[in-house]
């Protein structure tokens, strides 16, 4: 009999929270009642909770799609599931901004209160035998002490708070909000937001990235990266004058930004302002502590300026054009 | 000897192909992308691009092995950043793949295992 008790204790530890700190993630000092009842529901087919949950959050961000359409985009037959990175990539391809939340239950609840359903990864098993599952959190009931989920084949699943927190913690608190580029998440973190916008830019979603940078530059006008990114997306759309203005704004905030010198020079060159571009590149190369990559980019721009045929300079000096 | 040279030429062609397919901004316009500008550590942009191209090819192969429709692979690769490609190239077969609550077999297995430890069942010999 004593042996049974030992084994029972061992089994419970194994199944529950072996070696993990006690729960400190208490939602809200005051009881919260929030439920986004209008969030649609797509019951999952077979192993396809990824496409179903993704469809739910994309719909809420104004994208018309369904799990059937998304399955070939995110489902990995050989893994019987979907990877987080592929869900994020699919959000970008649908011209929305994937904003990953900080790993904090308070942050998650604030998104709900602001009207954003939250896509989460859960581990329904244990660390050694993981059962990965995507669900969409649409509410929290302080009275019932439960989270409200669109999950699997259940339209309105009530999950006990502590159980939800355990399954979510075992998936490293991964949570994602899907946003139209005009909207910010609740209590947005500028670094997270701008990083997400930069990822839209680097994956070629230029127009969506530009709209996100506009949103960012309005909300955080003191952030260099917002203006810099705006400049890049204007440049890539062939709007060189607008690009130039945005880069100048970035340089006003951060005069020692070598990358902004390079890109401003490119925008000037694209407008035929060879001399002005040359001066900006010179100034950029004269800065201290340039990373090798940026120096390389500046040198390439310099070479390009030299190659560029001078055709009737119609621009003023580098620092004061426009 | 000859084979190596052809191989090298092939790899170079692939790299160039990826560079231009993946990084229209950096490779063709001379712009420094916002992500690169934000990256704090000093690094060579072109090396990062080459690495991204190789990771991309790696992920493409793994996607095909894992049963992704070849016609969809390009589209799926297109939404991934260089950092994501790197993570996938290294761990695609281990990273969490959300499947869902329908996978009952696994949960039953856990229950059975616990029952086994409690001496309630005796399915797994040798535990």
CSV table of C-alpha atoms in Angstrom, one decimal:
chain,number,residue,atom,x,y,z
A,1,UNK,CA,0.0,0.0,0.0
A,2,UNK,CA,2.7,2.6,0.9
A,3,UNK,CA,4.3,1.7,-2.4
A,4,UNK,CA,1.1,2.6,-4.2
A,5,UNK,CA,1.0,6.0,-2.5
A,6,UNK,CA,4.5,6.7,-3.7
A,7,UNK,CA,3.7,5.7,-7.2
A,8,UNK,CA,0.5,7.7,-7.2
A,9,UNK,CA,2.4,10.8,-6.1
A,10,UNK,CA,5.0,10.1,-8.7
A,11,UNK,CA,2.3,9.7,-11.4
A,12,UNK,CA,0.6,12.9,-10.4
A,13,UNK,CA,3.9,14.8,-10.5
A,14,UNK,CA,4.6,13.4,-13.9
A,15,UNK,CA,1.2,14.3,-15.2
A,16,UNK,CA,0.9,17.7,-13.6
A,17,UNK,CA,3.6,20.2,-12.8
A,18,UNK,CA,6.8,18.4,-12.1
A,19,UNK,CA,9.5,20.9,-11.1
A,20,UNK,CA,7.4,23.9,-12.1
A,21,UNK,CA,6.9,27.0,-10.0
A,22,UNK,CA,3.5,27.5,-8.4
A,23,UNK,CA,0.9,29.4,-10.4
A,24,UNK,CA,1.5,33.1,-10.2
A,25,UNK,CA,-0.5,34.0,-13.3
A,26,UNK,CA,-3.6,35.3,-11.8
A,27,UNK,CA,-5.9,37.0,-14.3
A,28,UNK,CA,-7.0,40.4,-13.2
A,29,UNK,CA,-7.1,41.9,-9.7
A,30,UNK,CA,-10.8,42.3,-10.2
A,31,UNK,CA,-13.0,39.6,-11.7
A,32,UNK,CA,-13.3,40.1,-15.5
A,33,UNK,CA,-16.2,39.1,-17.6
A,34,UNK,CA,-15.5,39.3,-21.4
A,35,UNK,CA,-16.8,37.2,-24.3
A,36,UNK,CA,-16.4,38.0,-28.0
A,37,UNK,CA,-19.6,36.1,-28.9
A,38,UNK,CA,-19.5,37.3,-32.6
A,39,UNK,CA,-16.2,35.5,-33.3
A,40,UNK,CA,-17.0,32.7,-35.9
A,41,UNK,CA,-16.5,29.0,-35.3
A,42,UNK,CA,-14.9,26.4,-37.6
A,43,UNK,CA,-15.0,22.9,-36.2
A,44,UNK,CA,-11.8,21.1,-36.9
A,45,UNK,CA,-11.5,18.1,-39.2
A,46,UNK,CA,-9.2,15.3,-38.3
A,47,UNK,CA,-5.9,16.8,-37.1
A,48,UNK,CA,-6.6,20.2,-38.6
A,49,UNK,CA,-7.0,22.5,-35.6
A,50,UNK,CA,-4.4,24.8,-37.1
A,51,UNK,CA,-6.4,25.7,-40.2
A,52,UNK,CA,-9.6,26.0,-38.2
A,53,UNK,CA,-8.2,28.2,-35.5
A,54,UNK,CA,-6.4,30.3,-38.1
A,55,UNK,CA,-9.6,30.8,-40.1
A,56,UNK,CA,-11.3,32.0,-36.9
A,57,UNK,CA,-8.8,34.7,-36.2
A,58,UNK,CA,-8.4,35.7,-39.9
A,59,UNK,CA,-12.2,36.1,-40.2
A,60,UNK,CA,-12.2,38.3,-37.1
A,61,UNK,CA,-9.6,40.5,-38.8
A,62,UNK,CA,-11.8,40.8,-41.9
A,63,UNK,CA,-10.4,38.1,-44.1
A,64,UNK,CA,-12.9,35.9,-45.8
A,65,UNK,CA,-11.5,32.4,-45.7
A,66,UNK,CA,-12.1,29.0,-44.2
A,67,UNK,CA,-10.2,25.9,-43.0
A,68,UNK,CA,-10.6,24.1,-46.3
A,69,UNK,CA,-8.9,26.9,-48.1
A,70,UNK,CA,-6.2,27.2,-45.4
A,71,UNK,CA,-5.3,23.6,-45.0
A,72,UNK,CA,-3.1,23.4,-48.1
A,73,UNK,CA,-1.4,26.5,-46.9
A,74,UNK,CA,-0.5,25.5,-43.3
A,75,UNK,CA,-1.1,21.7,-42.8
A,76,UNK,CA,1.9,19.4,-42.7
A,77,UNK,CA,0.7,15.9,-43.5
A,78,UNK,CA,3.9,14.2,-42.3
A,79,UNK,CA,3.5,15.9,-38.9
A,80,UNK,CA,-0.3,15.6,-38.6
A,81,UNK,CA,-0.4,19.2,-37.6
A,82,UNK,CA,0.6,22.8,-38.3
A,83,UNK,CA,3.7,24.7,-37.2
A,84,UNK,CA,3.5,28.1,-35.5
A,85,UNK,CA,5.8,29.7,-38.1
A,86,UNK,CA,3.6,28.6,-40.9
A,87,UNK,CA,0.5,30.0,-39.3
A,88,UNK,CA,2.3,33.3,-38.9
A,89,UNK,CA,3.4,33.2,-42.5
A,90,UNK,CA,-0.1,32.5,-43.6
A,91,UNK,CA,-1.3,35.6,-41.7
A,92,UNK,CA,1.2,37.7,-43.7
A,93,UNK,CA,0.1,36.2,-47.0
A,94,UNK,CA,-3.4,37.3,-46.2
A,95,UNK,CA,-2.2,40.9,-45.7
A,96,UNK,CA,-2.6,41.0,-41.9
A,97,UNK,CA,-0.1,41.7,-39.2
A,98,UNK,CA,0.7,38.8,-36.9
A,99,UNK,CA,1.4,40.3,-33.4
A,100,UNK,CA,2.9,37.8,-30.9
A,101,UNK,CA,1.9,38.7,-27.4
A,102,UNK,CA,4.3,38.8,-24.5
A,103,UNK,CA,4.0,35.6,-22.4
A,104,UNK,CA,1.6,37.0,-19.9
A,105,UNK,CA,-2.0,36.2,-19.1
A,106,UNK,CA,-2.8,39.8,-18.3
A,107,UNK,CA,-1.7,40.8,-21.8
A,108,UNK,CA,-4.0,38.1,-23.2
A,109,UNK,CA,-7.0,39.3,-21.3
A,110,UNK,CA,-6.4,42.9,-22.3
A,111,UNK,CA,-6.6,41.8,-26.0
A,112,UNK,CA,-9.9,40.2,-25.3
A,113,UNK,CA,-11.2,43.4,-23.6
A,114,UNK,CA,-10.1,45.4,-26.7
A,115,UNK,CA,-12.0,43.0,-29.0
A,116,UNK,CA,-9.2,40.8,-30.3
A,117,UNK,CA,-9.6,37.0,-30.2
A,118,UNK,CA,-6.3,35.4,-29.3
A,119,UNK,CA,-4.9,32.3,-31.1
A,120,UNK,CA,-3.0,30.2,-28.6
A,121,UNK,CA,-0.9,27.0,-28.7
A,122,UNK,CA,-1.6,24.5,-25.9
A,123,UNK,CA,0.1,21.4,-24.9
A,124,UNK,CA,-2.8,19.1,-23.7
A,125,UNK,CA,-0.4,16.3,-22.8
A,126,UNK,CA,2.8,16.6,-20.8
A,127,UNK,CA,6.2,17.7,-21.7
A,128,UNK,CA,7.5,14.2,-22.4
A,129,UNK,CA,4.3,13.3,-24.4
A,130,UNK,CA,3.2,16.5,-26.0
A,131,UNK,CA,-0.3,16.9,-27.5
A,132,UNK,CA,-0.1,20.2,-29.3
A,133,UNK,CA,-3.3,22.0,-30.0
A,134,UNK,CA,-4.3,25.4,-31.4
A,135,UNK,CA,-7.4,27.1,-30.0
A,136,UNK,CA,-8.8,30.6,-30.0
A,137,UNK,CA,-9.5,32.3,-26.7
A,138,UNK,CA,-12.6,34.4,-27.1
A,139,UNK,CA,-13.4,35.2,-23.4
A,140,UNK,CA,-12.9,34.9,-19.8
A,141,UNK,CA,-15.4,34.4,-17.0
A,142,UNK,CA,-14.3,35.5,-13.6
A,143,UNK,CA,-17.5,34.1,-12.2
A,144,UNK,CA,-16.9,30.7,-13.6
A,145,UNK,CA,-13.2,31.0,-13.2
A,146,UNK,CA,-12.8,29.8,-16.7
A,147,UNK,CA,-11.5,30.8,-20.1
A,148,UNK,CA,-13.9,30.6,-23.1
A,149,UNK,CA,-12.4,29.0,-26.2
A,150,UNK,CA,-13.3,28.1,-29.7
A,151,UNK,CA,-11.6,24.7,-29.7
A,152,UNK,CA,-11.5,21.6,-31.8
A,153,UNK,CA,-15.1,20.6,-32.4
A,154,UNK,CA,-16.5,22.7,-29.5
A,155,UNK,CA,-18.0,26.0,-30.3
A,156,UNK,CA,-17.9,27.3,-26.7
A,157,UNK,CA,-15.5,25.4,-24.6
A,158,UNK,CA,-15.2,26.5,-21.0
A,159,UNK,CA,-11.8,25.6,-19.6
A,160,UNK,CA,-10.9,25.9,-16.0
A,161,UNK,CA,-8.5,28.8,-15.5
A,162,UNK,CA,-5.7,26.7,-13.9
A,163,UNK,CA,-6.0,24.0,-16.5
A,164,UNK,CA,-5.8,26.5,-19.3
A,165,UNK,CA,-2.8,28.2,-17.7
A,166,UNK,CA,-1.0,24.9,-17.4
A,167,UNK,CA,-1.6,23.8,-20.9
A,168,UNK,CA,-0.7,27.2,-22.2
A,169,UNK,CA,2.5,27.4,-20.1
A,170,UNK,CA,3.6,24.0,-21.5
A,171,UNK,CA,3.5,25.6,-24.9
A,172,UNK,CA,5.7,28.5,-23.8
A,173,UNK,CA,2.7,30.9,-23.5
A,174,UNK,CA,2.5,31.3,-27.3
A,175,UNK,CA,-0.3,33.7,-28.2
A,176,UNK,CA,-1.0,35.6,-31.4
A,177,UNK,CA,-3.3,38.4,-32.3
A,178,UNK,CA,-4.1,39.0,-36.0
A,179,UNK,CA,-4.6,42.6,-36.9
A,180,UNK,CA,-5.5,44.7,-40.0
A,181,UNK,CA,-2.5,47.0,-40.5
A,182,UNK,CA,-4.6,50.0,-39.4
A,183,UNK,CA,-5.2,48.6,-35.9
A,184,UNK,CA,-2.9,48.3,-33.0
A,185,UNK,CA,-3.2,45.6,-30.3
A,186,UNK,CA,-4.2,46.6,-26.8
A,187,UNK,CA,-1.2,48.2,-25.0
A,188,UNK,CA,1.1,47.8,-28.0
A,189,UNK,CA,4.8,47.3,-27.6
A,190,UNK,CA,6.5,49.4,-30.2
A,191,UNK,CA,9.4,47.0,-30.7
A,192,UNK,CA,7.1,44.0,-31.2
A,193,UNK,CA,4.9,45.9,-33.5
A,194,UNK,CA,7.7,47.3,-35.6
A,195,UNK,CA,9.4,43.9,-35.8
A,196,UNK,CA,6.2,42.4,-37.1
A,197,UNK,CA,5.9,45.2,-39.7
A,198,UNK,CA,9.5,44.7,-40.7
A,199,UNK,CA,8.7,41.0,-41.3
A,200,UNK,CA,5.8,41.9,-43.5
A,201,UNK,CA,8.3,44.1,-45.5
A,202,UNK,CA,11.0,41.4,-45.8
A,203,UNK,CA,8.4,38.8,-47.0
A,204,UNK,CA,7.3,41.2,-49.7
A,205,UNK,CA,3.9,42.3,-48.3
A,206,UNK,CA,4.9,45.9,-49.1
A,207,UNK,CA,1.6,47.6,-49.1
A,208,UNK,CA,0.5,46.0,-45.9
A,209,UNK,CA,3.8,46.8,-44.3
A,210,UNK,CA,3.5,50.4,-45.4
A,211,UNK,CA,0.1,50.7,-43.8
A,212,UNK,CA,1.4,49.2,-40.6
A,213,UNK,CA,4.3,51.7,-40.6
A,214,UNK,CA,1.8,54.6,-41.1
A,215,UNK,CA,-0.1,53.3,-38.0
A,216,UNK,CA,3.2,53.1,-36.1
A,217,UNK,CA,4.5,56.5,-37.1
A,218,UNK,CA,1.3,58.1,-35.9
A,219,UNK,CA,1.3,56.3,-32.6
A,220,UNK,CA,5.0,56.5,-32.0
A,221,UNK,CA,6.3,59.5,-33.9
A,222,UNK,CA,9.6,59.4,-32.0
A,223,UNK,CA,10.4,55.9,-33.3
A,224,UNK,CA,13.1,55.9,-36.0
A,225,UNK,CA,12.2,52.5,-37.3
A,226,UNK,CA,8.6,53.6,-38.1
A,227,UNK,CA,9.8,56.3,-40.4
A,228,UNK,CA,12.6,54.2,-41.8
A,229,UNK,CA,10.2,51.4,-42.6
A,230,UNK,CA,7.8,53.9,-44.1
A,231,UNK,CA,10.6,55.1,-46.3
A,232,UNK,CA,11.5,51.6,-47.4
A,233,UNK,CA,7.9,50.7,-48.4
A,234,UNK,CA,7.5,54.0,-50.3
A,235,UNK,CA,10.8,53.3,-52.1
A,236,UNK,CA,9.8,49.8,-53.0
A,237,UNK,CA,6.5,51.1,-54.4
A,238,UNK,CA,8.5,53.5,-56.6
A,239,UNK,CA,7.4,56.6,-54.5
A,240,UNK,CA,10.9,58.1,-54.2
A,241,UNK,CA,9.9,61.5,-53.1
A,242,UNK,CA,7.8,60.2,-50.2
A,243,UNK,CA,10.6,57.8,-49.4
A,244,UNK,CA,13.0,60.6,-49.2
A,245,UNK,CA,10.8,62.6,-46.8
A,246,UNK,CA,10.4,59.6,-44.5
A,247,UNK,CA,14.1,58.8,-44.4
A,248,UNK,CA,14.8,62.5,-43.6
A,249,UNK,CA,12.4,62.2,-40.7
A,250,UNK,CA,14.2,59.1,-39.5
A,251,UNK,CA,17.6,60.9,-39.7
A,252,UNK,CA,16.2,63.8,-37.8
A,253,UNK,CA,15.4,61.4,-34.9
A,254,UNK,CA,18.6,59.5,-35.3
A,255,UNK,CA,21.3,61.5,-37.1
A,256,UNK,CA,23.9,58.7,-36.8
A,257,UNK,CA,21.8,56.0,-38.5
A,258,UNK,CA,24.1,54.7,-41.2
A,259,UNK,CA,21.4,52.5,-42.8
A,260,UNK,CA,19.1,55.6,-43.2
A,261,UNK,CA,22.0,57.4,-44.9
A,262,UNK,CA,22.3,54.6,-47.4
A,263,UNK,CA,18.6,54.4,-48.1
A,264,UNK,CA,18.2,58.2,-48.3
A,265,UNK,CA,21.0,58.2,-50.9
A,266,UNK,CA,19.2,55.5,-52.9
A,267,UNK,CA,16.0,57.5,-52.8
A,268,UNK,CA,17.9,60.6,-54.0
A,269,UNK,CA,19.6,58.7,-56.7
A,270,UNK,CA,16.3,57.3,-57.9
A,271,UNK,CA,15.1,60.8,-58.4
A,272,UNK,CA,18.2,61.7,-60.4
A,273,UNK,CA,19.9,63.6,-57.6
A,274,UNK,CA,23.4,62.2,-58.0
A,275,UNK,CA,25.3,64.9,-56.2
A,276,UNK,CA,23.0,65.0,-53.2
A,277,UNK,CA,23.1,61.2,-53.0
A,278,UNK,CA,26.9,61.3,-53.1
A,279,UNK,CA,27.0,63.7,-50.2
A,280,UNK,CA,24.7,61.6,-48.1
A,281,UNK,CA,26.7,58.5,-48.7
A,282,UNK,CA,29.9,60.3,-47.8
A,283,UNK,CA,28.3,61.4,-44.6
A,284,UNK,CA,27.2,57.9,-43.9
A,285,UNK,CA,30.6,56.4,-44.5
A,286,UNK,CA,32.1,59.0,-42.2
A,287,UNK,CA,30.0,57.8,-39.2
A,288,UNK,CA,31.6,55.8,-36.5
A,289,UNK,CA,30.7,52.2,-35.5
A,290,UNK,CA,29.1,51.2,-38.8
A,291,UNK,CA,28.4,47.4,-38.9
A,292,UNK,CA,30.2,45.6,-41.8
A,293,UNK,CA,26.9,44.9,-43.6
A,294,UNK,CA,25.8,48.5,-43.6
A,295,UNK,CA,29.2,49.7,-44.7
A,296,UNK,CA,29.0,47.2,-47.6
A,297,UNK,CA,25.6,48.6,-48.6
A,298,UNK,CA,27.0,52.2,-48.5
A,299,UNK,CA,29.9,51.2,-50.7
A,300,UNK,CA,27.6,49.6,-53.1
A,301,UNK,CA,25.5,52.7,-53.2
A,302,UNK,CA,28.6,54.8,-53.8
A,303,UNK,CA,29.6,52.6,-56.7
A,304,UNK,CA,26.2,52.9,-58.1
A,305,UNK,CA,26.4,56.7,-57.9
A,306,UNK,CA,29.7,56.7,-59.8
A,307,UNK,CA,28.2,54.5,-62.5
A,308,UNK,CA,25.1,56.7,-62.7
A,309,UNK,CA,25.2,58.9,-65.8
A,310,UNK,CA,25.1,62.5,-64.7
A,311,UNK,CA,22.3,64.2,-66.5
A,312,UNK,CA,21.6,67.8,-65.6
A,313,UNK,CA,21.6,67.9,-61.9
A,314,UNK,CA,18.3,69.5,-60.9
A,315,UNK,CA,18.6,69.0,-57.2
A,316,UNK,CA,20.0,71.1,-54.4
A,317,UNK,CA,22.8,70.1,-52.0
A,318,UNK,CA,22.5,66.9,-50.2
A,319,UNK,CA,21.3,68.0,-46.8
A,320,UNK,CA,18.7,70.6,-47.8
A,321,UNK,CA,16.8,69.3,-50.8
A,322,UNK,CA,13.1,69.6,-50.6
B,1,UNK,CA,37.1,16.9,-60.6
B,2,UNK,CA,34.7,17.8,-63.3
B,3,UNK,CA,31.7,16.7,-61.3
B,4,UNK,CA,32.8,19.0,-58.4
B,5,UNK,CA,33.0,21.9,-60.7
B,6,UNK,CA,29.6,21.3,-62.2
B,7,UNK,CA,28.2,20.8,-58.7
B,8,UNK,CA,29.8,24.1,-57.6
B,9,UNK,CA,28.4,25.9,-60.6
B,10,UNK,CA,25.0,24.4,-59.8
B,11,UNK,CA,25.1,25.5,-56.2
B,12,UNK,CA,26.1,29.0,-57.2
B,13,UNK,CA,23.3,29.2,-59.7
B,14,UNK,CA,20.9,28.0,-57.0
B,15,UNK,CA,22.2,30.6,-54.5
B,16,UNK,CA,21.9,33.4,-57.0
B,17,UNK,CA,18.4,32.2,-57.9
B,18,UNK,CA,17.4,32.2,-54.2
B,19,UNK,CA,18.9,35.6,-53.6
B,20,UNK,CA,16.9,37.2,-56.3
B,21,UNK,CA,13.8,35.2,-55.6
B,22,UNK,CA,13.8,35.8,-51.8
B,23,UNK,CA,15.2,39.3,-51.3
B,24,UNK,CA,13.9,41.6,-54.0
B,25,UNK,CA,14.5,44.6,-51.7
B,26,UNK,CA,18.0,44.0,-50.5
B,27,UNK,CA,19.5,42.3,-53.6
B,28,UNK,CA,18.0,44.4,-56.3
B,29,UNK,CA,17.6,47.9,-55.0
B,30,UNK,CA,20.5,48.3,-52.6
B,31,UNK,CA,18.2,49.2,-49.7
B,32,UNK,CA,18.9,48.1,-46.2
B,33,UNK,CA,15.7,46.4,-45.0
B,34,UNK,CA,14.0,47.6,-41.8
B,35,UNK,CA,14.6,44.2,-40.2
B,36,UNK,CA,18.3,44.4,-41.0
B,37,UNK,CA,18.5,47.9,-39.7
B,38,UNK,CA,16.9,46.8,-36.5
B,39,UNK,CA,19.2,43.8,-36.1
B,40,UNK,CA,21.6,44.9,-33.4
B,41,UNK,CA,24.5,42.7,-34.0
B,42,UNK,CA,27.1,43.4,-36.7
B,43,UNK,CA,26.8,41.0,-39.6
B,44,UNK,CA,27.4,40.9,-43.3
B,45,UNK,CA,24.1,41.3,-45.1
B,46,UNK,CA,25.1,39.3,-48.0
B,47,UNK,CA,26.2,36.3,-45.9
B,48,UNK,CA,22.8,36.4,-44.2
B,49,UNK,CA,21.2,36.3,-47.6
B,50,UNK,CA,23.2,33.4,-48.7
B,51,UNK,CA,22.4,31.5,-45.5
B,52,UNK,CA,18.7,32.3,-45.9
B,53,UNK,CA,18.8,31.0,-49.4
B,54,UNK,CA,20.3,27.7,-48.2
B,55,UNK,CA,17.9,27.4,-45.3
B,56,UNK,CA,15.1,28.0,-47.7
B,57,UNK,CA,16.2,25.1,-49.9
B,58,UNK,CA,16.4,22.9,-46.8
B,59,UNK,CA,12.9,23.8,-45.7
B,60,UNK,CA,11.6,23.3,-49.2
B,61,UNK,CA,13.0,19.7,-49.2
B,62,UNK,CA,11.6,19.0,-45.7
B,63,UNK,CA,8.1,20.3,-46.8
B,64,UNK,CA,8.1,18.0,-49.7
B,65,UNK,CA,9.2,15.0,-47.5
B,66,UNK,CA,6.4,15.9,-45.1
B,67,UNK,CA,3.8,15.7,-47.9
B,68,UNK,CA,3.2,19.3,-48.8
B,69,UNK,CA,1.7,19.7,-52.3
B,70,UNK,CA,4.6,20.7,-54.5
B,71,UNK,CA,2.4,23.3,-56.2
B,72,UNK,CA,2.0,25.0,-52.8
B,73,UNK,CA,5.5,24.9,-51.5
B,74,UNK,CA,6.7,28.1,-53.1
B,75,UNK,CA,3.7,30.0,-51.7
B,76,UNK,CA,4.3,28.6,-48.2
B,77,UNK,CA,8.0,29.5,-48.3
B,78,UNK,CA,7.1,33.0,-49.4
B,79,UNK,CA,5.6,34.1,-46.1
B,80,UNK,CA,8.5,33.0,-43.9
B,81,UNK,CA,11.2,35.4,-42.7
B,82,UNK,CA,14.9,34.5,-42.8
B,83,UNK,CA,14.9,33.9,-39.0
B,84,UNK,CA,11.9,31.6,-39.4
B,85,UNK,CA,13.5,29.7,-42.2
B,86,UNK,CA,16.5,29.2,-40.1
B,87,UNK,CA,14.5,27.8,-37.2
B,88,UNK,CA,12.5,25.5,-39.5
B,89,UNK,CA,15.6,24.3,-41.4
B,90,UNK,CA,17.1,23.2,-38.1
B,91,UNK,CA,14.0,21.8,-36.3
B,92,UNK,CA,11.1,21.2,-38.7
B,93,UNK,CA,10.6,17.7,-37.5
B,94,UNK,CA,10.7,18.5,-33.8
B,95,UNK,CA,8.9,21.8,-33.5
B,96,UNK,CA,5.4,21.7,-32.0
B,97,UNK,CA,2.8,20.8,-34.7
B,98,UNK,CA,-0.6,21.7,-33.4
B,99,UNK,CA,-2.9,18.8,-34.2
B,100,UNK,CA,-5.8,18.9,-31.9
B,101,UNK,CA,-8.0,17.2,-29.4
B,102,UNK,CA,-9.0,14.4,-31.8
B,103,UNK,CA,-5.7,12.6,-31.3
B,104,UNK,CA,-7.2,10.3,-28.6
B,105,UNK,CA,-4.7,7.6,-29.0
B,106,UNK,CA,-2.1,9.8,-27.3
B,107,UNK,CA,-4.2,10.7,-24.3
B,108,UNK,CA,-5.2,7.1,-23.9
B,109,UNK,CA,-1.6,6.2,-23.9
B,110,UNK,CA,-0.8,8.6,-21.1
B,111,UNK,CA,-3.7,7.3,-19.1
B,112,UNK,CA,-2.5,3.8,-19.7
B,113,UNK,CA,1.0,4.7,-18.7
B,114,UNK,CA,-0.2,6.2,-15.4
B,115,UNK,CA,-2.4,3.2,-14.7
B,116,UNK,CA,0.6,1.0,-15.4
B,117,UNK,CA,2.7,2.9,-12.9
B,118,UNK,CA,-0.1,2.4,-10.3
B,119,UNK,CA,0.0,-1.4,-11.0
B,120,UNK,CA,-3.6,-1.2,-12.2
B,121,UNK,CA,-2.7,-2.4,-15.7
B,122,UNK,CA,0.1,-4.6,-17.0
B,123,UNK,CA,0.3,-3.8,-20.6
B,124,UNK,CA,3.8,-2.6,-20.9
B,125,UNK,CA,6.2,-5.3,-19.7
B,126,UNK,CA,9.5,-4.1,-18.4
B,127,UNK,CA,8.5,-0.8,-16.8
